[in-house]
Amino acid sequence: MRVQHIQTLVAIADHGSLRAAAKALGRSQPGLTQALRQAESELGLSLFVRTSRGVRLTEVGERILARARTISSEIVRMEDEVAQLRGEQKGAVHVCLSPLAAVRIIPRALTFFRKSYPDIDVRFTSGLFPGALQPLREGRTDIVIGPAPPAGMAREINVEHLLYSPIIVVTSADSPYRHARSIGELADAQWVMLGVPTGPGDVFRKPFIENGFVPPHATTTSESYFGAISLVESLGAIMTYPGLLLDDLKKSWNIAEIPIREPIEPLSICLMTRAGHPLTPAADTFAQCIRRRVASMMSDKEAVSR
């Protein structure tokens, strides 16, 4: 496929219609339609199916799109890197953050970064596993900062440990579970879990098993930290939470820590990049600023060591 065809495929998939894709690319709709037909003709495959609401990818188109996104992202990164090596303030750094990273790491790291790159765009998104990793693999995200992914989710990704965050158990301040002292007393409570059952949010099961209790089944899961905290506050539900954010949490929410005696293994917070694909100079500088900020946190004893 030609570069033009790759850009056409990605734009149509992102915008859901030929008209919107043509507008985004600054091209005419007939011209874009012709480019799509050329791409499908060269491949000998149909990439899209036209519907009353626009277009949708075929099964083959879905598979090709993943590779097209990677190629398209690499072209953009190459252009950015060349410009930055010439000393130009051009391009963007895309970073996906966990709440802990957003509150404790990024503000200071961004301040450091702006001293070297005052005019580079920095774009932050939030995400939980496994959804946070796919844009990284496709090159749409440069850096992910969050809990270490399970080994099965870490393919094609460099995972660099930054710090350990203590994990606590929280509930609403007026919950009957507020004064529980043992994890066993929480077995019948309503638990809310962040992310998928096989991800970092599943950490709450381990202390039950290690202490001889049957772990509860979290029937409620949330892809949103704020959504989960809202359920905890409103329903008196229970969830695990990064201990480093408790003070910030209590400023805005009627939430309290449950002082259980059983320890919960600290969570490894990591910096993740795409394996085999070097960062642009700007993205690499941002990664260095993240490491610098974490080093200052450790010296201030804000994080725990194992």
CSV table of C-alpha atoms in Angstrom, one decimal:
chain,number,residue,atom,x,y,z
A,1,MET,CA,0.0,0.0,0.0
A,2,ARG,CA,1.2,3.5,-0.7
A,3,VAL,CA,1.5,6.0,2.1
A,4,GLN,CA,-1.5,7.9,0.7
A,5,HIS,CA,-3.6,4.8,0.9
A,6,ILE,CA,-2.5,4.1,4.5
A,7,GLN,CA,-3.5,7.7,5.5
A,8,THR,CA,-6.8,7.2,3.8
A,9,LEU,CA,-7.6,4.0,5.6
A,10,VAL,CA,-6.7,5.4,9.0
A,11,ALA,CA,-8.7,8.6,8.4
A,12,ILE,CA,-11.8,6.8,7.2
A,13,ALA,CA,-11.7,4.4,10.2
A,14,ASP,CA,-11.2,7.2,12.7
A,15,HIS,CA,-14.0,9.4,11.3
A,16,GLY,CA,-16.5,6.8,10.3
A,17,SER,CA,-17.4,8.3,7.0
A,18,LEU,CA,-15.8,9.4,3.7
A,19,ARG,CA,-17.1,12.9,4.0
A,20,ALA,CA,-15.6,13.5,7.5
A,21,ALA,CA,-12.3,11.8,6.6
A,22,ALA,CA,-12.0,14.0,3.5
A,23,LYS,CA,-12.6,17.1,5.5
A,24,ALA,CA,-10.0,16.1,8.1
A,25,LEU,CA,-7.4,15.4,5.4
A,26,GLY,CA,-8.2,18.6,3.4
A,27,ARG,CA,-9.2,16.6,0.4
A,28,SER,CA,-12.3,16.2,-1.8
A,29,GLN,CA,-14.7,13.3,-1.1
A,30,PRO,CA,-14.5,12.0,-4.7
A,31,GLY,CA,-10.6,12.1,-4.4
A,32,LEU,CA,-10.7,10.1,-1.2
A,33,THR,CA,-13.2,7.6,-2.6
A,34,GLN,CA,-10.9,7.1,-5.5
A,35,ALA,CA,-7.9,6.5,-3.2
A,36,LEU,CA,-9.9,4.0,-1.2
A,37,ARG,CA,-10.9,2.1,-4.4
A,38,GLN,CA,-7.2,2.1,-5.5
A,39,ALA,CA,-6.1,0.6,-2.2
A,40,GLU,CA,-8.8,-2.1,-2.3
A,41,SER,CA,-7.9,-2.9,-5.9
A,42,GLU,CA,-4.2,-3.3,-5.1
A,43,LEU,CA,-4.9,-5.5,-2.1
A,44,GLY,CA,-7.7,-7.4,-3.8
A,45,LEU,CA,-9.8,-7.1,-0.7
A,46,SER,CA,-12.7,-5.0,0.6
A,47,LEU,CA,-11.7,-2.8,3.6
A,48,PHE,CA,-15.0,-1.1,4.3
A,49,VAL,CA,-18.7,-1.8,4.1
A,50,ARG,CA,-21.0,1.1,3.4
A,51,THR,CA,-24.0,1.5,5.7
A,52,SER,CA,-26.8,4.1,6.1
A,53,ARG,CA,-24.7,5.7,8.8
A,54,GLY,CA,-21.4,5.8,7.0
A,55,VAL,CA,-18.9,3.0,6.6
A,56,ARG,CA,-17.5,0.3,8.9
A,57,LEU,CA,-14.5,-1.9,8.6
A,58,THR,CA,-14.7,-5.4,7.3
A,59,GLU,CA,-13.0,-8.2,9.3
A,60,VAL,CA,-10.0,-8.0,6.9
A,61,GLY,CA,-10.0,-4.2,7.2
A,62,GLU,CA,-9.8,-4.4,11.0
A,63,ARG,CA,-6.6,-6.5,10.7
A,64,ILE,CA,-5.0,-4.3,8.2
A,65,LEU,CA,-6.0,-1.1,10.1
A,66,ALA,CA,-3.8,-2.1,13.1
A,67,ARG,CA,-0.7,-2.3,10.9
A,68,ALA,CA,-1.7,0.9,9.0
A,69,ARG,CA,-1.9,2.8,12.3
A,70,THR,CA,1.6,1.7,13.2
A,71,ILE,CA,3.0,2.7,9.8
A,72,SER,CA,1.1,6.0,9.9
A,73,SER,CA,2.3,6.8,13.4
A,74,GLU,CA,5.9,5.9,12.5
A,75,ILE,CA,5.8,8.4,9.6
A,76,VAL,CA,4.6,11.1,11.9
A,77,ARG,CA,7.2,10.3,14.5
A,78,MET,CA,10.0,10.3,11.8
A,79,GLU,CA,8.9,13.8,10.6
A,80,ASP,CA,8.8,15.0,14.2
A,81,GLU,CA,12.2,13.5,15.0
A,82,VAL,CA,13.9,15.0,11.9
A,83,ALA,CA,12.5,18.5,12.8
A,84,GLN,CA,13.5,18.1,16.5
A,85,LEU,CA,17.0,17.1,15.5
A,86,ARG,CA,17.2,20.3,13.5
A,87,GLY,CA,16.4,22.2,16.6
A,88,GLU,CA,12.7,22.9,15.7
A,89,GLN,CA,10.0,22.9,18.3
A,90,LYS,CA,7.7,20.7,16.3
A,91,GLY,CA,5.6,17.6,17.0
A,92,ALA,CA,3.8,16.2,20.0
A,93,VAL,CA,4.4,13.8,22.9
A,94,HIS,CA,1.5,11.5,23.7
A,95,VAL,CA,1.3,10.2,27.3
A,96,CYS,CA,-1.3,7.9,28.9
A,97,LEU,CA,-1.6,8.2,32.7
A,98,SER,CA,-2.9,6.5,35.7
A,99,PRO,CA,-4.4,8.8,38.4
A,100,LEU,CA,-1.3,8.4,40.6
A,101,ALA,CA,0.9,9.5,37.8
A,102,ALA,CA,-1.4,12.4,36.9
A,103,VAL,CA,-1.4,13.7,40.5
A,104,ARG,CA,2.1,12.9,41.8
A,105,ILE,CA,4.4,12.7,38.9
A,106,ILE,CA,3.3,14.7,35.8
A,107,PRO,CA,3.0,18.3,37.2
A,108,ARG,CA,6.6,18.5,38.2
A,109,ALA,CA,7.8,16.4,35.2
A,110,LEU,CA,6.0,18.8,32.8
A,111,THR,CA,7.7,21.8,34.5
A,112,PHE,CA,11.1,20.2,33.9
A,113,PHE,CA,10.2,19.3,30.3
A,114,ARG,CA,9.1,22.9,29.4
A,115,LYS,CA,12.6,24.2,30.1
A,116,SER,CA,13.8,22.2,27.0
A,117,TYR,CA,10.7,22.1,24.8
A,118,PRO,CA,8.4,25.1,25.6
A,119,ASP,CA,6.5,24.8,22.3
A,120,ILE,CA,6.1,21.0,21.8
A,121,ASP,CA,2.5,19.8,22.2
A,122,VAL,CA,2.0,17.4,25.2
A,123,ARG,CA,-1.2,15.4,25.1
A,124,PHE,CA,-2.4,13.5,28.1
A,125,THR,CA,-5.0,10.7,28.2
A,126,SER,CA,-6.1,8.4,30.9
A,127,GLY,CA,-6.6,4.7,30.6
A,128,LEU,CA,-6.7,1.3,32.4
A,129,PHE,CA,-5.3,-2.0,31.3
A,130,PRO,CA,-5.5,-3.6,28.8
A,131,GLY,CA,-7.0,-0.6,26.8
A,132,ALA,CA,-4.0,1.7,27.7
A,133,LEU,CA,-1.6,-0.6,25.9
A,134,GLN,CA,-3.0,-1.0,22.5
A,135,PRO,CA,-2.5,2.6,21.5
A,136,LEU,CA,1.1,2.2,22.7
A,137,ARG,CA,1.6,-0.8,20.5
A,138,GLU,CA,0.1,1.0,17.5
A,139,GLY,CA,2.4,4.1,18.0
A,140,ARG,CA,-0.5,6.4,18.9
A,141,THR,CA,0.9,6.8,22.4
A,142,ASP,CA,4.6,7.4,23.2
A,143,ILE,CA,4.6,6.7,27.0
A,144,VAL,CA,2.3,5.0,29.4
A,145,ILE,CA,2.7,5.5,33.2
A,146,GLY,CA,0.8,3.1,35.4
A,147,PRO,CA,0.7,-0.2,37.2
A,148,ALA,CA,3.0,-2.9,35.8
A,149,PRO,CA,0.9,-5.0,33.4
A,150,PRO,CA,0.6,-8.8,33.8
A,151,ALA,CA,3.3,-10.6,31.8
A,152,GLY,CA,0.7,-11.7,29.2
A,153,MET,CA,-0.2,-8.1,28.4
A,154,ALA,CA,3.4,-6.8,28.1
A,155,ARG,CA,4.3,-8.2,24.7
A,156,GLU,CA,6.1,-5.7,22.5
A,157,ILE,CA,6.4,-3.3,25.4
A,158,ASN,CA,9.4,-2.1,27.5
A,159,VAL,CA,8.4,-2.0,31.1
A,160,GLU,CA,10.6,0.2,33.4
A,161,HIS,CA,9.9,0.1,37.2
A,162,LEU,CA,9.6,3.6,38.7
A,163,LEU,CA,8.3,3.2,42.3
A,164,TYR,CA,6.1,1.2,44.6
A,165,SER,CA,2.9,2.6,45.8
A,166,PRO,CA,1.2,1.2,48.9
A,167,ILE,CA,-2.3,-0.1,48.4
A,168,ILE,CA,-5.0,0.5,50.9
A,169,VAL,CA,-8.7,-0.4,51.2
A,170,VAL,CA,-11.3,2.4,51.2
A,171,THR,CA,-15.0,2.8,51.7
A,172,SER,CA,-17.4,5.7,52.4
A,173,ALA,CA,-16.7,7.4,55.7
A,174,ASP,CA,-20.1,6.3,57.1
A,175,SER,CA,-19.9,2.7,55.9
A,176,PRO,CA,-20.5,0.0,58.5
A,177,TYR,CA,-17.2,-1.5,57.2
A,178,ARG,CA,-15.3,1.6,58.1
A,179,HIS,CA,-13.9,0.1,61.4
A,180,ALA,CA,-13.1,-3.4,60.1
A,181,ARG,CA,-9.7,-4.7,61.3
A,182,SER,CA,-9.4,-7.8,59.2
A,183,ILE,CA,-9.7,-8.5,55.5
A,184,GLY,CA,-12.0,-11.4,56.4
A,185,GLU,CA,-14.6,-9.0,57.7
A,186,LEU,CA,-14.9,-7.6,54.1
A,187,ALA,CA,-15.6,-10.9,52.3
A,188,ASP,CA,-19.4,-10.2,52.1
A,189,ALA,CA,-19.1,-6.5,51.2
A,190,GLN,CA,-19.8,-5.1,47.8
A,191,TRP,CA,-16.5,-4.7,46.0
A,192,VAL,CA,-15.8,-2.4,43.1
A,193,MET,CA,-12.9,-3.4,40.8
A,194,LEU,CA,-11.0,-1.1,38.4
A,195,GLY,CA,-10.4,-2.5,35.0
A,196,VAL,CA,-10.5,-6.1,33.9
A,197,PRO,CA,-10.3,-9.2,36.2
A,198,THR,CA,-6.9,-10.2,35.0
A,199,GLY,CA,-5.4,-6.7,35.3
A,200,PRO,CA,-3.8,-4.8,38.2
A,201,GLY,CA,-7.2,-4.0,39.7
A,202,ASP,CA,-7.5,-7.6,40.7
A,203,VAL,CA,-4.9,-7.1,43.5
A,204,PHE,CA,-7.6,-7.2,46.1
A,205,ARG,CA,-8.1,-11.0,45.8
A,206,LYS,CA,-4.5,-11.9,46.9
A,207,PRO,CA,-4.7,-10.9,50.6
A,208,PHE,CA,-7.9,-13.0,51.0
A,209,ILE,CA,-6.2,-16.1,49.6
A,210,GLU,CA,-2.9,-15.6,51.5
A,211,ASN,CA,-4.8,-15.3,54.8
A,212,GLY,CA,-7.1,-18.3,54.2
A,213,PHE,CA,-10.3,-16.5,53.3
A,214,VAL,CA,-12.4,-17.0,50.2
A,215,PRO,CA,-11.9,-13.9,48.0
A,216,PRO,CA,-15.1,-12.0,47.1
A,217,HIS,CA,-16.4,-11.8,43.6
A,218,ALA,CA,-16.4,-8.2,42.4
A,219,THR,CA,-19.7,-8.0,40.4
A,220,THR,CA,-19.1,-4.3,39.7
A,221,THR,CA,-16.2,-3.2,37.5
A,222,SER,CA,-15.4,0.3,36.3
A,223,GLU,CA,-13.1,1.7,33.7
A,224,SER,CA,-13.2,5.1,35.4
A,225,TYR,CA,-11.5,6.0,38.7
A,226,PHE,CA,-14.1,8.7,39.3
A,227,GLY,CA,-16.9,6.3,38.5
A,228,ALA,CA,-15.6,3.8,41.0
A,229,ILE,CA,-15.0,6.3,43.7
A,230,SER,CA,-18.5,7.6,43.3
A,231,LEU,CA,-19.9,4.1,43.8
A,232,VAL,CA,-17.8,3.7,46.9
A,233,GLU,CA,-19.0,7.0,48.4
A,234,SER,CA,-22.7,6.6,47.4
A,235,LEU,CA,-23.2,2.9,48.1
A,236,GLY,CA,-20.7,2.2,50.8
A,237,ALA,CA,-18.9,-0.2,48.5
A,238,ILE,CA,-15.2,-1.1,48.9
A,239,MET,CA,-12.2,-0.9,46.7
A,240,THR,CA,-8.4,-0.9,46.7
A,241,TYR,CA,-6.8,2.4,46.1
A,242,PRO,CA,-3.2,3.9,45.8
A,243,GLY,CA,-2.2,5.0,49.3
A,244,LEU,CA,-0.2,7.9,48.0
A,245,LEU,CA,-3.5,9.5,46.8
A,246,LEU,CA,-5.5,9.1,50.0
A,247,ASP,CA,-5.0,12.7,51.2
A,248,ASP,CA,-6.1,14.1,47.8
A,249,LEU,CA,-9.1,11.8,47.7
A,250,LYS,CA,-10.4,12.8,51.1
A,251,LYS,CA,-10.3,16.5,50.1
A,252,SER,CA,-13.1,15.9,47.5
A,253,TRP,CA,-14.8,12.7,48.6
A,254,ASN,CA,-16.4,11.4,51.8
A,255,ILE,CA,-14.0,8.5,51.8
A,256,ALA,CA,-12.1,6.7,54.6
A,257,GLU,CA,-9.4,4.1,54.8
A,258,ILE,CA,-10.3,0.7,56.3
A,259,PRO,CA,-7.5,-0.1,58.8
A,260,ILE,CA,-7.1,-3.8,58.1
A,261,ARG,CA,-4.1,-5.5,59.6
A,262,GLU,CA,-3.3,-7.8,56.7
A,263,PRO,CA,-0.7,-6.2,54.4
A,264,ILE,CA,-1.4,-5.8,50.7
A,265,GLU,CA,1.5,-6.0,48.3
A,266,PRO,CA,2.6,-2.6,47.0
A,267,LEU,CA,1.8,-1.8,43.4
A,268,SER,CA,4.7,-1.3,40.9
A,269,ILE,CA,4.2,1.9,39.0
A,270,CYS,CA,6.1,1.7,35.6
A,271,LEU,CA,7.1,3.7,32.6
A,272,MET,CA,6.2,1.8,29.4
A,273,THR,CA,7.3,2.4,25.9
A,274,ARG,CA,7.0,0.5,22.7
A,275,ALA,CA,9.8,-2.1,22.3
A,276,GLY,CA,12.0,-1.7,19.2
A,277,HIS,CA,10.9,1.8,18.5
A,278,PRO,CA,13.1,4.6,19.9
A,279,LEU,CA,11.3,7.7,21.3
A,280,THR,CA,11.6,11.0,19.5
A,281,PRO,CA,14.1,13.5,21.2
A,282,ALA,CA,11.1,15.3,22.8
A,283,ALA,CA,9.5,12.1,24.0
A,284,ASP,CA,12.8,10.8,25.3
A,285,THR,CA,13.3,14.1,27.2
A,286,PHE,CA,9.9,13.7,28.7
A,287,ALA,CA,10.7,10.2,29.9
A,288,GLN,CA,13.9,11.6,31.5
A,289,CYS,CA,11.8,14.3,33.3
A,290,ILE,CA,9.5,11.6,34.6
A,291,ARG,CA,12.5,9.7,36.0
A,292,ARG,CA,13.9,12.9,37.5
A,293,ARG,CA,10.5,13.6,39.2
A,294,VAL,CA,10.3,10.0,40.6
A,295,ALA,CA,13.9,10.3,42.0
A,296,SER,CA,12.9,13.4,43.9
A,297,MET,CA,9.8,11.6,45.2
A,298,MET,CA,11.9,8.8,46.5
A,299,SER,CA,14.3,11.2,48.2
A,300,ASP,CA,11.4,12.9,49.9
A,301,LYS,CA,10.1,9.5,51.0
A,302,GLU,CA,6.8,10.0,49.3
A,303,ALA,CA,6.8,6.4,48.0
A,304,VAL,CA,7.6,3.1,49.7
A,305,SER,CA,10.3,0.7,48.8
A,306,ARG,CA,10.0,-3.0,48.9
